[in-house]
mmCIF file of C-alpha atoms in Angstrom:
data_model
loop_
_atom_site.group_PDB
_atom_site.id
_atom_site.type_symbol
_atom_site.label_atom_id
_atom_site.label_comp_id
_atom_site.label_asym_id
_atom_site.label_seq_id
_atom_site.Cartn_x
_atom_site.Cartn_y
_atom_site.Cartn_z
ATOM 1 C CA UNK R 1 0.000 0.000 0.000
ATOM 2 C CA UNK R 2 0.953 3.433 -0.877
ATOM 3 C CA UNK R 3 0.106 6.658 0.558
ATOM 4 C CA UNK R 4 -1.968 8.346 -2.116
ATOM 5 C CA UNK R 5 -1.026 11.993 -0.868
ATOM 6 C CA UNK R 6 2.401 13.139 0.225
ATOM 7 C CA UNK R 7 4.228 15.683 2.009
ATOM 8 C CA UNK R 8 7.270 16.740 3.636
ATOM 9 C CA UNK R 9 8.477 15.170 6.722
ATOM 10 C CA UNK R 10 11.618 17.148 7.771
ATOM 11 C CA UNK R 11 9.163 20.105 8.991
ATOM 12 C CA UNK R 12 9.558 22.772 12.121
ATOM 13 C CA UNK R 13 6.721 22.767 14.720
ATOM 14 C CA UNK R 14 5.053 25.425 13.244
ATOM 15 C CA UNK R 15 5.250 23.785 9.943
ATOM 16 C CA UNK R 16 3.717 20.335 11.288
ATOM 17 C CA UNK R 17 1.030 22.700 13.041
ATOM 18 C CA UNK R 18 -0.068 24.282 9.863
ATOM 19 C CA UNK R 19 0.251 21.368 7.999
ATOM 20 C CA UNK R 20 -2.433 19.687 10.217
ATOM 21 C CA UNK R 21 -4.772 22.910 9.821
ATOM 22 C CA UNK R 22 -4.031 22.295 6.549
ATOM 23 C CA UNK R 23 -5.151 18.844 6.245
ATOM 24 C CA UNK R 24 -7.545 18.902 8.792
ATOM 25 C CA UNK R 25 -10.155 20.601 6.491
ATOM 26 C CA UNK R 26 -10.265 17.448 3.987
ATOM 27 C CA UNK R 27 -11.245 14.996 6.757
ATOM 28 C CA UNK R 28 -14.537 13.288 5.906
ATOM 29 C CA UNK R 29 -16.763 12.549 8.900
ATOM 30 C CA UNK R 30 -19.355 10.603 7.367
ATOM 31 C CA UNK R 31 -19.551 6.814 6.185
ATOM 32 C CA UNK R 32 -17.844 6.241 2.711
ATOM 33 C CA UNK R 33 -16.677 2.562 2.502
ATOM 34 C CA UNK R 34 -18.305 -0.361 0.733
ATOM 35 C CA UNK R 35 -17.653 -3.158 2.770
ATOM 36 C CA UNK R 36 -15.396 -3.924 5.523
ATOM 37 C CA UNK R 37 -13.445 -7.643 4.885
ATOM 38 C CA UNK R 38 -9.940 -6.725 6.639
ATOM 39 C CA UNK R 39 -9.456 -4.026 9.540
ATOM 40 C CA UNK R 40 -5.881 -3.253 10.334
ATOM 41 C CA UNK R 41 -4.345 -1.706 13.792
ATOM 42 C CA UNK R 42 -1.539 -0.341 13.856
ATOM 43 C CA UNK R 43 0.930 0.308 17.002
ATOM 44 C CA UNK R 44 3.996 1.515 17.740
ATOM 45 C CA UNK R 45 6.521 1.468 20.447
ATOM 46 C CA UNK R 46 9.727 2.980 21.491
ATOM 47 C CA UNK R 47 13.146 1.243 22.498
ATOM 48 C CA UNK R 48 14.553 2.913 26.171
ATOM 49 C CA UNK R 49 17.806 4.698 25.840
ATOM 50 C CA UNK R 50 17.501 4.701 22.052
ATOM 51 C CA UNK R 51 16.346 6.654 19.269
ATOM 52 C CA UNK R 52 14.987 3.176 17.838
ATOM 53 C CA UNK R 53 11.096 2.949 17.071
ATOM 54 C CA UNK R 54 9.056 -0.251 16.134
ATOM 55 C CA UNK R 55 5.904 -0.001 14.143
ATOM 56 C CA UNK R 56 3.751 -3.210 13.660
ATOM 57 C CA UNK R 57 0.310 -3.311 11.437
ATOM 58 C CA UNK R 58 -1.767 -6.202 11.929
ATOM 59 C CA UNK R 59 -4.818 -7.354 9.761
ATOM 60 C CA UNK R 60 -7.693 -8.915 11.020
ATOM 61 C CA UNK R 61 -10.200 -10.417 9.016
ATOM 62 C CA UNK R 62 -13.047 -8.742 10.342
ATOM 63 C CA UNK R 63 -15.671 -12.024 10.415
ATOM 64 C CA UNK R 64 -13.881 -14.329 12.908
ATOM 65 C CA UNK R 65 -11.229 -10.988 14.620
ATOM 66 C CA UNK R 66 -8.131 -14.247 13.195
ATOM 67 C CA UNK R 67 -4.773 -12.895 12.003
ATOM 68 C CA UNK R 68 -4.181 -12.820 8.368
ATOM 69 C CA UNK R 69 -1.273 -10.692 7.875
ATOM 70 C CA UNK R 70 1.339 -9.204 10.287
ATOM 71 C CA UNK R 71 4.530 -6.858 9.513
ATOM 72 C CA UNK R 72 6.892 -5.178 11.765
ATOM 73 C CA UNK R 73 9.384 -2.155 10.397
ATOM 74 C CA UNK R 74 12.401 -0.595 12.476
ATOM 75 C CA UNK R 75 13.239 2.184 12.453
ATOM 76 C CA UNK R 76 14.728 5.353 14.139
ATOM 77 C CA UNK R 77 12.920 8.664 15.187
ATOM 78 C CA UNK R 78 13.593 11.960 13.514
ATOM 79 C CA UNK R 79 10.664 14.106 14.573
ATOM 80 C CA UNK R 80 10.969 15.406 18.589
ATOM 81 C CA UNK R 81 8.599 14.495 21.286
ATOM 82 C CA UNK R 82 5.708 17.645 20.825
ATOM 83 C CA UNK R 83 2.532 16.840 22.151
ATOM 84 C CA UNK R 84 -0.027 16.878 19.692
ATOM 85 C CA UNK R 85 2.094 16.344 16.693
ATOM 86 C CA UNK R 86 2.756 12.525 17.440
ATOM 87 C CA UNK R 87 1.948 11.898 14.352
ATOM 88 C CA UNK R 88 4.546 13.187 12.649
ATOM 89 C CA UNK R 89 7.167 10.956 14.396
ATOM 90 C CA UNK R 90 4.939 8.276 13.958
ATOM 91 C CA UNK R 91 3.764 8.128 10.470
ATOM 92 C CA UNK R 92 6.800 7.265 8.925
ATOM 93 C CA UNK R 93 7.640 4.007 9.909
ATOM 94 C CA UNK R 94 3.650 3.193 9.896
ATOM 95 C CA UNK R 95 4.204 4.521 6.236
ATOM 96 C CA UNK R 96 7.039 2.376 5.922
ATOM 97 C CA UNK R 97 4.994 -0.822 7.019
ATOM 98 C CA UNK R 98 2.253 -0.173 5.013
ATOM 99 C CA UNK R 99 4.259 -0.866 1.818
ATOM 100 C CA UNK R 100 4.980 -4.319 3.094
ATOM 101 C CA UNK R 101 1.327 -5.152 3.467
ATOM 102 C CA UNK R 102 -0.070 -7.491 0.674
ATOM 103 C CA UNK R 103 -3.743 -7.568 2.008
ATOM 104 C CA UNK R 104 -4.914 -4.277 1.586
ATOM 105 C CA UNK R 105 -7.557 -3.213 4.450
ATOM 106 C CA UNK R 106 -10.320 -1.796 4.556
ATOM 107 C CA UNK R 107 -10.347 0.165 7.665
ATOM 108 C CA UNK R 108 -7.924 0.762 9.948
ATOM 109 C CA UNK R 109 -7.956 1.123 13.925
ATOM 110 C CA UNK R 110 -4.965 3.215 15.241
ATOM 111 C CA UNK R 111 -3.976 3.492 18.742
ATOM 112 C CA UNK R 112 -4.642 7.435 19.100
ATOM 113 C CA UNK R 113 -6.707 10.514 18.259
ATOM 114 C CA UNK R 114 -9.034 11.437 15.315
ATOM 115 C CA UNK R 115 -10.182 14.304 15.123
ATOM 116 C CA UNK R 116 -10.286 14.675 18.991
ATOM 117 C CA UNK R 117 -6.881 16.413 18.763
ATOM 118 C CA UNK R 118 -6.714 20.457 19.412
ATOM 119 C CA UNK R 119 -6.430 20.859 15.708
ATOM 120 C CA UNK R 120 -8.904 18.272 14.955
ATOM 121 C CA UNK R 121 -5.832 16.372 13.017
ATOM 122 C CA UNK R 122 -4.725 13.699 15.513
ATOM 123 C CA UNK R 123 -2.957 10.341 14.010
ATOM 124 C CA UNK R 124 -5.746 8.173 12.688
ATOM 125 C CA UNK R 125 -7.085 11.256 11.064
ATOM 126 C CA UNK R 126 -3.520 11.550 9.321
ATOM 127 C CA UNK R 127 -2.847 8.239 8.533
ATOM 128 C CA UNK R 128 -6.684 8.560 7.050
ATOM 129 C CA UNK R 129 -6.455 11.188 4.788
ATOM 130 C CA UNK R 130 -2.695 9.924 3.611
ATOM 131 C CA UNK R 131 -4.051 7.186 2.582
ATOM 132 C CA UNK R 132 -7.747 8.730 1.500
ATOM 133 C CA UNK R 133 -9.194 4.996 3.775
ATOM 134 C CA UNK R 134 -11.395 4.782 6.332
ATOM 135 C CA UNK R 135 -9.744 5.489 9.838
ATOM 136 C CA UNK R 136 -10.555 5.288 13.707
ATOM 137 C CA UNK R 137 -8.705 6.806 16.468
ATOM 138 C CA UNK R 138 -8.969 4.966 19.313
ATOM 139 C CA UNK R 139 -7.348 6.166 22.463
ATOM 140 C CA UNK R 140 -6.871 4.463 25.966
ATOM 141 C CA UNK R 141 -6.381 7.961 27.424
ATOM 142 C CA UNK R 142 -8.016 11.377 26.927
ATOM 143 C CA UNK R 143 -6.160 14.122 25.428
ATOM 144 C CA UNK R 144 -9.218 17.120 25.478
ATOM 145 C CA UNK R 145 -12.577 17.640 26.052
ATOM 146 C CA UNK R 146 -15.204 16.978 28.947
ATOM 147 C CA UNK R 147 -17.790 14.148 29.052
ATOM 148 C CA UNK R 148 -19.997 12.779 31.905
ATOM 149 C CA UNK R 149 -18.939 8.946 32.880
ATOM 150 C CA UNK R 150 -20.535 6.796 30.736
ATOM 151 C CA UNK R 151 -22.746 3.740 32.900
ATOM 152 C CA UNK R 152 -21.083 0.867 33.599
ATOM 153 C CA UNK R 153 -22.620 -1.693 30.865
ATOM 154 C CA UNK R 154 -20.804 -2.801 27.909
ATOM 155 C CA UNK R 155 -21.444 -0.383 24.396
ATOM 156 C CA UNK R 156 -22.842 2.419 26.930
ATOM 157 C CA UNK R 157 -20.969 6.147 24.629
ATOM 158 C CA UNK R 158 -20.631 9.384 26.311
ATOM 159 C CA UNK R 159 -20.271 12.370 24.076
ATOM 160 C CA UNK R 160 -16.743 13.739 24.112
ATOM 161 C CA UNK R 161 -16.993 17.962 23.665
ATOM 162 C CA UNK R 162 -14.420 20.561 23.456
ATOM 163 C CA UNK R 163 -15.735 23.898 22.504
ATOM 164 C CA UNK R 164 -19.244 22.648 22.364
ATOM 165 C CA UNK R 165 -18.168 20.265 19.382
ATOM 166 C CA UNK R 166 -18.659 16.295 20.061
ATOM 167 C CA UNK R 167 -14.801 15.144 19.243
ATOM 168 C CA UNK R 168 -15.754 11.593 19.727
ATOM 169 C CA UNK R 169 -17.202 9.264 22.118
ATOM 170 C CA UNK R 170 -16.385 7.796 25.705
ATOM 171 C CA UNK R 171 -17.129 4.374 25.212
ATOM 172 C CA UNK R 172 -17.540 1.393 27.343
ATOM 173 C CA UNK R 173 -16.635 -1.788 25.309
ATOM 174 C CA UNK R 174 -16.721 -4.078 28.621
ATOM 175 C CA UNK R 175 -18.928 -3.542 31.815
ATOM 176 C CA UNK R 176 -16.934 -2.288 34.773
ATOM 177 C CA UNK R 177 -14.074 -1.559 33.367
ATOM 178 C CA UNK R 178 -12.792 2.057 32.218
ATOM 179 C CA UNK R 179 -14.013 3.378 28.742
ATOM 180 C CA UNK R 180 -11.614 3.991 25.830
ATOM 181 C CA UNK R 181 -11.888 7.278 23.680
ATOM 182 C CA UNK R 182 -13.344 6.494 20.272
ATOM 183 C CA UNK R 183 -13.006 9.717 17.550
ATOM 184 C CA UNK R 184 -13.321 9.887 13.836
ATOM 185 C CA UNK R 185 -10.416 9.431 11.559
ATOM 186 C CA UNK R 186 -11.789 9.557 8.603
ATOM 187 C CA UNK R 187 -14.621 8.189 6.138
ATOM 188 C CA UNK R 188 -16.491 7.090 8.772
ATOM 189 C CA UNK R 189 -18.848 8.140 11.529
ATOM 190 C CA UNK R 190 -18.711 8.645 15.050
ATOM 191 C CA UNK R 191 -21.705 5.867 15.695
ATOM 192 C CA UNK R 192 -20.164 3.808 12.640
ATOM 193 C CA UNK R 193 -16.578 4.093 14.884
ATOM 194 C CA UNK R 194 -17.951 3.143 18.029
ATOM 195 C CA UNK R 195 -20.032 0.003 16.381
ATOM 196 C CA UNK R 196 -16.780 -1.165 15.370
ATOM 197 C CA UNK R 197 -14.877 -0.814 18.523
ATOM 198 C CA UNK R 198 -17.479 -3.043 20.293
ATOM 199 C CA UNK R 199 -17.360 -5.727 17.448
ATOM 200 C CA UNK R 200 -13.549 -5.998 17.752
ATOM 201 C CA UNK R 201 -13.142 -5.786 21.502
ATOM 202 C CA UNK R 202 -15.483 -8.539 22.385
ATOM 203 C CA UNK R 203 -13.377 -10.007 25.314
ATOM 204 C CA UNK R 204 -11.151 -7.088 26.419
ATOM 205 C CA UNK R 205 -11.366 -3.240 27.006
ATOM 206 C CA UNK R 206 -8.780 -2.780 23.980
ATOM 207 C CA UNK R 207 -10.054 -3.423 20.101
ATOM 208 C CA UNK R 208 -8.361 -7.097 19.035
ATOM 209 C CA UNK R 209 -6.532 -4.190 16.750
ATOM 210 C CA UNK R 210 -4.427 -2.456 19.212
ATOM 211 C CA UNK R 211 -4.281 -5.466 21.527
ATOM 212 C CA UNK R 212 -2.225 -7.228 19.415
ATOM 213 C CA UNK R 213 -0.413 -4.579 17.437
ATOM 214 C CA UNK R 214 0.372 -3.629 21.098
ATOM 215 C CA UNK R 215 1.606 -6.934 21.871
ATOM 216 C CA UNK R 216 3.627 -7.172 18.472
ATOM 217 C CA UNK R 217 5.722 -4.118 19.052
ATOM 218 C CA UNK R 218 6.034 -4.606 22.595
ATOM 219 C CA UNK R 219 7.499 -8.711 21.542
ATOM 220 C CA UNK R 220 9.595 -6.773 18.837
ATOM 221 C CA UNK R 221 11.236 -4.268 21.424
ATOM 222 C CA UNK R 222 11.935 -7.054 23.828
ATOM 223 C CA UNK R 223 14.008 -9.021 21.246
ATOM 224 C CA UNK R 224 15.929 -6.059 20.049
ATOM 225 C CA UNK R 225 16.863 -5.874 23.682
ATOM 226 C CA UNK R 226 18.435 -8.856 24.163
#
């Protein structure tokens, strides 16, 4: 897979900023997919004491939530550590692994922010419009707005605000446990996001996704390691 847009990496903070105000006006926030056969989620990780980053995509076929394709790319950071711009030291080795991925998916579930992000440009919303496919940010932490505590039964969605906007959802994908923070990427809808984060996280608070593209770059940075 190939990104369909491009643009320069090697960019100041206030070049990355603009560049996501930029980019942030093409994001789609509506359903525009046919059907959804493979869902990706992609992770990545960073090695202690090193500049060394590991970014792992795996496909899931999204019937049964089994395996069909896994890839793992090293490589080394080159963007600095700027909240809200994660993206940009992220994307390229996600960018990188994409082009080693022979089943194509269909929608993909990253382990961040849509469009809840202060410019409304967080990874999956990046990644999404990159690659003009549908995306999902999907968050274990918050990183804006205000919501009220969603109840305690599985698929029970809080509205996320900032600025009297609805950034995404607080949503509880198993009963008693805390909620993740579901947002738009792009070409798909908030209610069309959170359906899908309760399909793929049917025995854990994390999507199947980022569970184990979590627990392929975390296996990765333990070998390096040794």
């Amino acid at each position: 897979m190939e990104p369909m847009l491009h643009h320069r990496w090697d960019l100041s903070e206030e070049e990355a900023m603009q560049t996501q105000q930029t980019l942030g006006k093409t994001v789609i926030k509506e359903d525009q997919f046919a059907t959804i056969r493979y869902i990706a989620g992609v992770d990545v990780a960073y090695a202690k004491e090193s500049d060394v980053l590991i970014a792992a995509i795996v496909i899931l076929d999204s019937h049964s939530l089994n395996v069909v394709e896994s890839v793992v790319v090293k490589d080394t950071v080159h963007f600095p550590y700027i909240p809200g711009l994660f993206s940009f030291r992220e994307l390229p080795p996600i960018i990188k692994a994409f082009k080693q991925v022979t089943t194509s998916p269909d929608l993909v579930v990253c382990d961040g922010q849509g469009i809840a992000h202060p410019r409304r440009f967080g990874l999956a919303s990046h990644l999404g419009v990159l690659f003009d496919i549908p995306t999902i940010g999907c968050g274990k932490t918050r990183l804006l707005g205000e919501y009220t505590e969603p109840d305690q039964i599985r698929g029970a969605v809080s509205p996320l605000i900032d600025q009297d906007e609805v950034i995404g959802g607080v949503l509880r994908t198993q009963a008693n446990t805390k909620p993740i923070y579901v947002s738009v990427g792009h070409r798909i809808s908030l209610q069309t996001a959170c359906d899908w984060i309760i399909k793929l996280s049917p025995n854990y608070r994390l999507p199947e996704t980022t569970r184990l593209a979590d627990q392929l770059v975390n296996q990765t940075i333990r070998q390096q390691s040794k």
